[in-house]
């Protein structure tokens, strides 16, 4: 394929195992919709962990400048890491969007991107372009320093604890209600961890139920974890769930659905550019990024302003 043709084509990267193999079942329909809407493309499938990142880097090097991901929040995170990690051109010169058919749909919910394939491809030529910030997490795994990027939410303490338990199960959870029930069932197994959170020249030391650093607003299949997050405001949105009892969590769980978590006296919502989290417990505090367990404390979060160029159907924020 010539360079000019590549520029006109979308590189589509699909995860056939997302949503218990739903992507694989949808591919014939997706190909029909692509032809119907006269969309030029090249399809590549990610068949192993982190392969989507490699496919993106290779695709951009080849000349692709428009990318569609097909999968869930995990696929989304891998593709975005590829866009940021590649060295050929600035990351915000790549147009990116996601047809979400995985387990979360949280990132697309913030942007209002359709999850129905027919509507998604129908609107692809008439949508708008926006820019969003990207979070960078520097953390440790097995004592080795690591770095990854995230486009939605980083979760620590209980959030990462739940992700760890889910990852140990034989199947994923593609339904929000099932995820919520599992989230609540994990409560009795979890003990609050003592940690130190440093941001805006402040040091907050407490026993935490959860610590969230966000670009997007939703996590856990549509829960409003960070209602104050604005993806393009140049700030990391922090949600600190301090020493909250398990009963209190249950009594206030409705706040995750109506966006009122900031009204709870033990939940702090704020914004910053850099935040550090250090364990003050016997064990390190676990870290998940966009629903994937990646490592543990100490962690430092930074923000990269307008690092991602996103296709959306209309302006959302």
Short mmCIF file of C-alpha atoms in Angstrom, two decimals:
data_model
loop_
_atom_site.label_atom_id
_atom_site.label_comp_id
_atom_site.label_asym_id
_atom_site.label_seq_id
_atom_site.Cartn_x
_atom_site.Cartn_y
_atom_site.Cartn_z
CA UNK A 1 0.00 0.00 0.00
CA UNK A 2 1.38 3.42 -0.98
CA UNK A 3 2.03 6.17 1.57
CA UNK A 4 -0.87 8.28 0.24
CA UNK A 5 -3.28 5.35 0.51
CA UNK A 6 -2.14 4.60 4.06
CA UNK A 7 -2.91 8.17 5.12
CA UNK A 8 -6.47 7.68 3.84
CA UNK A 9 -6.93 4.37 5.66
CA UNK A 10 -7.90 3.61 9.25
CA UNK A 11 -5.71 1.10 11.06
CA UNK A 12 -8.20 -1.05 12.97
CA UNK A 13 -6.85 -3.08 15.87
CA UNK A 14 -9.23 -5.63 17.35
CA UNK A 15 -9.02 -7.85 20.39
CA UNK A 16 -10.94 -11.02 19.43
CA UNK A 17 -11.10 -12.24 23.05
CA UNK A 18 -12.67 -9.05 24.46
CA UNK A 19 -16.08 -9.51 26.12
CA UNK A 20 -15.72 -13.30 26.13
CA UNK A 21 -15.04 -13.44 22.40
CA UNK A 22 -17.75 -10.99 21.34
CA UNK A 23 -15.33 -9.08 19.09
CA UNK A 24 -14.58 -12.23 17.12
CA UNK A 25 -18.31 -12.80 16.59
CA UNK A 26 -18.85 -9.17 15.56
CA UNK A 27 -16.06 -9.01 12.97
CA UNK A 28 -18.18 -10.18 9.99
CA UNK A 29 -20.80 -7.52 10.80
CA UNK A 30 -18.11 -4.87 11.28
CA UNK A 31 -16.62 -5.64 7.85
CA UNK A 32 -20.05 -5.26 6.25
CA UNK A 33 -20.55 -1.89 8.00
CA UNK A 34 -17.12 -0.68 6.91
CA UNK A 35 -17.93 -1.50 3.29
CA UNK A 36 -21.42 0.01 3.56
CA UNK A 37 -20.03 3.30 4.90
CA UNK A 38 -17.15 3.32 2.38
CA UNK A 39 -14.45 3.37 5.05
CA UNK A 40 -10.95 2.39 3.93
CA UNK A 41 -9.14 0.29 6.49
CA UNK A 42 -6.58 -2.34 7.37
CA UNK A 43 -7.58 -4.79 10.11
CA UNK A 44 -5.07 -6.33 12.52
CA UNK A 45 -5.87 -8.58 15.49
CA UNK A 46 -4.19 -8.59 18.88
CA UNK A 47 -3.86 -12.17 20.10
CA UNK A 48 -1.62 -11.74 23.14
CA UNK A 49 -1.19 -9.32 26.02
CA UNK A 50 0.37 -5.97 25.05
CA UNK A 51 0.40 -6.92 21.35
CA UNK A 52 -1.95 -4.04 20.56
CA UNK A 53 0.76 -1.64 21.74
CA UNK A 54 3.28 -3.22 19.35
CA UNK A 55 0.79 -3.15 16.45
CA UNK A 56 0.17 0.57 16.98
CA UNK A 57 3.88 1.43 17.07
CA UNK A 58 4.51 -0.58 13.89
CA UNK A 59 1.44 0.88 12.18
CA UNK A 60 2.41 4.48 12.86
CA UNK A 61 5.93 3.76 11.65
CA UNK A 62 4.38 2.37 8.46
CA UNK A 63 2.45 5.61 7.95
CA UNK A 64 -1.00 5.18 9.50
CA UNK A 65 -2.37 8.34 11.14
CA UNK A 66 -5.90 7.19 12.02
CA UNK A 67 -6.56 4.31 14.43
CA UNK A 68 -9.70 2.54 15.62
CA UNK A 69 -9.56 0.14 18.55
CA UNK A 70 -12.14 -2.64 18.87
CA UNK A 71 -12.30 -4.09 22.37
CA UNK A 72 -12.65 -3.02 25.98
CA UNK A 73 -10.85 -0.67 28.32
CA UNK A 74 -7.83 -2.98 28.39
CA UNK A 75 -7.46 -2.87 24.61
CA UNK A 76 -7.97 0.89 24.76
CA UNK A 77 -5.15 1.26 27.28
CA UNK A 78 -2.74 -0.84 25.21
CA UNK A 79 -3.43 1.17 22.05
CA UNK A 80 -3.05 4.51 23.82
CA UNK A 81 0.27 3.36 25.29
CA UNK A 82 1.42 2.58 21.76
CA UNK A 83 0.37 6.02 20.52
CA UNK A 84 2.27 7.76 23.32
CA UNK A 85 5.33 5.49 23.23
CA UNK A 86 5.99 5.67 19.47
CA UNK A 87 8.68 8.15 18.44
CA UNK A 88 7.76 8.86 14.80
CA UNK A 89 5.44 11.84 15.29
CA UNK A 90 3.83 13.70 18.23
CA UNK A 91 1.13 11.55 19.82
CA UNK A 92 -1.56 14.18 19.30
CA UNK A 93 -1.16 14.03 15.53
CA UNK A 94 -2.74 10.56 15.51
CA UNK A 95 -6.55 10.45 15.34
CA UNK A 96 -7.88 7.73 17.64
CA UNK A 97 -11.24 6.34 18.64
CA UNK A 98 -12.65 3.13 20.14
CA UNK A 99 -15.55 0.86 19.28
CA UNK A 100 -16.03 -0.48 22.78
CA UNK A 101 -17.33 -4.04 22.94
CA UNK A 102 -15.38 -5.16 25.99
CA UNK A 103 -16.19 -5.27 29.67
CA UNK A 104 -16.02 -1.64 30.74
CA UNK A 105 -17.06 1.01 28.20
CA UNK A 106 -15.94 3.61 30.75
CA UNK A 107 -13.64 5.72 28.55
CA UNK A 108 -16.17 5.97 25.69
CA UNK A 109 -18.91 6.90 28.17
CA UNK A 110 -17.02 10.07 29.11
CA UNK A 111 -16.67 11.01 25.43
CA UNK A 112 -20.14 9.89 24.32
CA UNK A 113 -18.73 7.55 21.67
CA UNK A 114 -21.39 5.10 20.37
CA UNK A 115 -21.05 1.45 21.37
CA UNK A 116 -23.43 0.16 18.69
CA UNK A 117 -21.35 -0.76 15.61
CA UNK A 118 -23.89 0.52 13.06
CA UNK A 119 -24.15 3.94 14.71
CA UNK A 120 -20.40 4.10 15.31
CA UNK A 121 -19.42 3.60 11.67
CA UNK A 122 -22.32 5.68 10.38
CA UNK A 123 -21.08 8.69 12.38
CA UNK A 124 -17.37 8.12 11.76
CA UNK A 125 -17.16 10.53 8.81
CA UNK A 126 -19.28 13.27 10.40
CA UNK A 127 -17.92 13.48 13.94
CA UNK A 128 -15.56 15.95 15.56
CA UNK A 129 -12.01 15.93 16.85
CA UNK A 130 -11.11 16.79 20.44
CA UNK A 131 -7.96 16.53 22.51
CA UNK A 132 -7.61 14.94 25.91
CA UNK A 133 -4.88 14.71 28.51
CA UNK A 134 -3.02 11.50 29.34
CA UNK A 135 -1.85 10.33 32.75
CA UNK A 136 1.61 8.89 33.34
CA UNK A 137 2.24 6.47 36.21
CA UNK A 138 5.73 5.64 37.46
CA UNK A 139 5.49 2.67 39.82
CA UNK A 140 7.16 -0.58 40.87
CA UNK A 141 6.51 -4.22 40.05
CA UNK A 142 8.52 -6.92 41.82
CA UNK A 143 10.95 -4.21 42.91
CA UNK A 144 11.58 -3.02 39.34
CA UNK A 145 10.61 0.53 38.28
CA UNK A 146 7.95 0.66 35.56
CA UNK A 147 6.15 3.33 33.53
CA UNK A 148 2.75 3.20 31.84
CA UNK A 149 0.19 5.66 30.55
CA UNK A 150 -3.55 5.79 31.15
CA UNK A 151 -6.44 7.61 29.50
CA UNK A 152 -9.18 6.98 32.04
CA UNK A 153 -8.60 6.19 35.72
CA UNK A 154 -5.84 4.83 37.95
CA UNK A 155 -7.15 3.00 41.01
CA UNK A 156 -5.36 2.06 44.21
CA UNK A 157 -6.22 0.25 47.45
CA UNK A 158 -9.71 -1.34 47.15
CA UNK A 159 -10.05 -0.69 43.41
CA UNK A 160 -6.83 -2.55 42.65
CA UNK A 161 -7.72 -5.23 45.20
CA UNK A 162 -10.95 -5.98 43.31
CA UNK A 163 -9.18 -5.96 39.93
CA UNK A 164 -6.66 -8.45 41.33
CA UNK A 165 -9.39 -10.81 42.54
CA UNK A 166 -11.28 -10.55 39.23
CA UNK A 167 -8.10 -11.26 37.26
CA UNK A 168 -7.68 -14.46 39.27
CA UNK A 169 -11.13 -15.70 38.19
CA UNK A 170 -11.61 -17.88 35.14
CA UNK A 171 -13.88 -15.37 33.40
CA UNK A 172 -14.38 -11.63 33.12
CA UNK A 173 -17.44 -9.61 34.05
CA UNK A 174 -19.17 -7.93 31.12
CA UNK A 175 -22.26 -6.73 32.98
CA UNK A 176 -22.21 -3.66 35.23
CA UNK A 177 -24.62 -5.15 37.77
CA UNK A 178 -22.58 -8.35 38.06
CA UNK A 179 -19.43 -6.25 38.51
CA UNK A 180 -21.16 -4.16 41.19
CA UNK A 181 -22.29 -7.26 43.08
CA UNK A 182 -18.76 -8.66 42.94
CA UNK A 183 -17.39 -5.30 44.06
CA UNK A 184 -19.58 -5.40 47.15
CA UNK A 185 -18.86 -9.07 47.87
CA UNK A 186 -15.14 -8.27 48.05
CA UNK A 187 -15.70 -5.80 50.88
CA UNK A 188 -15.49 -8.35 53.68
CA UNK A 189 -12.08 -9.55 52.40
CA UNK A 190 -10.51 -6.11 52.27
CA UNK A 191 -8.69 -4.28 55.07
CA UNK A 192 -8.04 -0.55 54.80
CA UNK A 193 -4.42 0.30 54.01
CA UNK A 194 -2.45 3.16 55.48
CA UNK A 195 -0.85 5.38 52.85
CA UNK A 196 0.53 8.84 52.30
CA UNK A 197 -0.77 10.94 49.39
CA UNK A 198 1.31 13.98 48.46
CA UNK A 199 -0.10 16.69 46.15
CA UNK A 200 -0.35 20.50 45.94
CA UNK A 201 2.28 20.85 48.71
CA UNK A 202 0.01 18.82 51.03
CA UNK A 203 0.62 15.49 52.73
CA UNK A 204 -2.48 13.42 53.52
CA UNK A 205 -1.79 10.34 55.63
CA UNK A 206 -4.68 8.07 56.51
CA UNK A 207 -6.21 4.62 56.16
CA UNK A 208 -7.73 4.60 52.69
CA UNK A 209 -10.65 2.68 51.25
CA UNK A 210 -9.69 3.83 47.76
CA UNK A 211 -7.39 6.27 45.95
CA UNK A 212 -8.23 7.32 42.39
CA UNK A 213 -6.28 9.50 39.97
CA UNK A 214 -8.40 10.31 36.94
CA UNK A 215 -8.59 11.78 33.47
CA UNK A 216 -12.07 10.36 32.77
CA UNK A 217 -15.12 10.22 35.00
CA UNK A 218 -16.26 6.59 34.99
CA UNK A 219 -14.87 3.24 36.15
CA UNK A 220 -16.21 -0.19 37.01
CA UNK A 221 -18.70 -0.26 34.14
CA UNK A 222 -20.26 3.16 34.60
CA UNK A 223 -19.69 4.13 38.24
CA UNK A 224 -19.02 7.87 38.71
CA UNK A 225 -15.72 7.53 40.53
CA UNK A 226 -14.42 10.96 39.51
CA UNK A 227 -17.39 13.25 38.72
CA UNK A 228 -15.11 16.32 38.80
CA UNK A 229 -12.75 15.04 36.08
CA UNK A 230 -12.53 17.00 32.82
CA UNK A 231 -10.36 15.18 30.24
CA UNK A 232 -8.88 18.32 28.67
CA UNK A 233 -8.42 20.73 31.60
CA UNK A 234 -4.73 19.97 32.21
CA UNK A 235 -5.36 18.53 35.69
CA UNK A 236 -5.40 15.12 37.34
CA UNK A 237 -8.65 14.61 39.26
CA UNK A 238 -8.02 13.02 42.67
CA UNK A 239 -10.66 11.11 44.65
CA UNK A 240 -9.54 10.13 48.15
CA UNK A 241 -11.83 7.75 50.03
CA UNK A 242 -10.43 7.98 53.54
CA UNK A 243 -11.16 5.90 56.66
CA UNK A 244 -14.66 4.72 55.71
CA UNK A 245 -16.25 1.69 57.37
CA UNK A 246 -17.67 -1.13 55.27
CA UNK A 247 -21.20 -0.34 56.46
CA UNK A 248 -20.69 3.30 55.49
CA UNK A 249 -19.54 2.23 52.03
CA UNK A 250 -22.73 0.20 51.57
CA UNK A 251 -24.98 3.00 52.85
CA UNK A 252 -23.39 5.49 50.47
CA UNK A 253 -22.96 3.27 47.44
CA UNK A 254 -25.75 5.10 45.61
CA UNK A 255 -23.40 8.08 45.35
CA UNK A 256 -21.35 6.20 42.74
CA UNK A 257 -24.39 6.31 40.46
CA UNK A 258 -25.59 9.90 40.95
CA UNK A 259 -22.22 11.68 41.14
CA UNK A 260 -22.54 12.92 44.74
CA UNK A 261 -19.52 11.18 46.28
CA UNK A 262 -17.94 14.58 46.97
CA UNK A 263 -20.69 15.33 49.51
CA UNK A 264 -19.48 12.58 51.83
CA UNK A 265 -17.35 14.05 54.68
CA UNK A 266 -14.64 11.41 54.28
CA UNK A 267 -14.27 11.67 50.51
CA UNK A 268 -11.99 14.40 49.18
CA UNK A 269 -12.18 15.56 45.56
CA UNK A 270 -9.43 17.83 44.26
CA UNK A 271 -7.17 18.49 41.27
CA UNK A 272 -3.43 18.65 40.75
CA UNK A 273 -0.65 18.16 38.19
CA UNK A 274 1.52 15.72 40.13
CA UNK A 275 0.65 13.31 42.93
CA UNK A 276 2.70 10.75 44.83
CA UNK A 277 1.39 7.77 46.80
CA UNK A 278 3.54 5.93 49.34
CA UNK A 279 2.50 2.96 51.46
CA UNK A 280 2.69 3.39 55.22
CA UNK A 281 1.50 -0.15 55.77
CA UNK A 282 3.33 -3.47 56.02
CA UNK A 283 2.38 -4.23 52.43
CA UNK A 284 2.61 -2.00 49.34
CA UNK A 285 -0.59 -0.51 47.96
CA UNK A 286 -1.63 -2.13 44.67
CA UNK A 287 -2.15 -0.11 41.47
CA UNK A 288 -4.46 -0.68 38.49
CA UNK A 289 -4.58 1.44 35.34
CA UNK A 290 -7.76 1.46 33.23
CA UNK A 291 -8.82 -1.84 34.80
CA UNK A 292 -5.49 -3.69 34.54
CA UNK A 293 -3.42 -4.58 37.60
CA UNK A 294 0.09 -3.30 36.84
CA UNK A 295 2.11 -2.87 40.04
CA UNK A 296 2.37 -1.21 43.41
CA UNK A 297 3.68 1.70 45.47
CA UNK A 298 5.60 3.91 45.54
CA UNK A 299 3.76 5.59 42.64
CA UNK A 300 4.10 9.02 41.06
CA UNK A 301 1.44 10.34 38.70
CA UNK A 302 2.02 13.09 36.15
CA UNK A 303 -0.13 14.66 33.44
CA UNK A 304 0.68 15.09 29.75
CA UNK A 305 -1.47 17.92 28.40
CA UNK A 306 -3.53 17.28 25.23
CA UNK A 307 -1.49 14.19 24.35
CA UNK A 308 -4.34 12.34 22.64
CA UNK A 309 -6.37 13.36 19.57
CA UNK A 310 -9.79 11.71 19.81
CA UNK A 311 -12.62 11.28 17.34
CA UNK A 312 -16.02 11.88 18.99
CA UNK A 313 -19.54 12.16 17.55
CA UNK A 314 -20.01 15.63 19.07
CA UNK A 315 -18.45 17.95 21.67
CA UNK A 316 -18.87 16.52 25.19
CA UNK A 317 -16.92 18.77 27.57
#
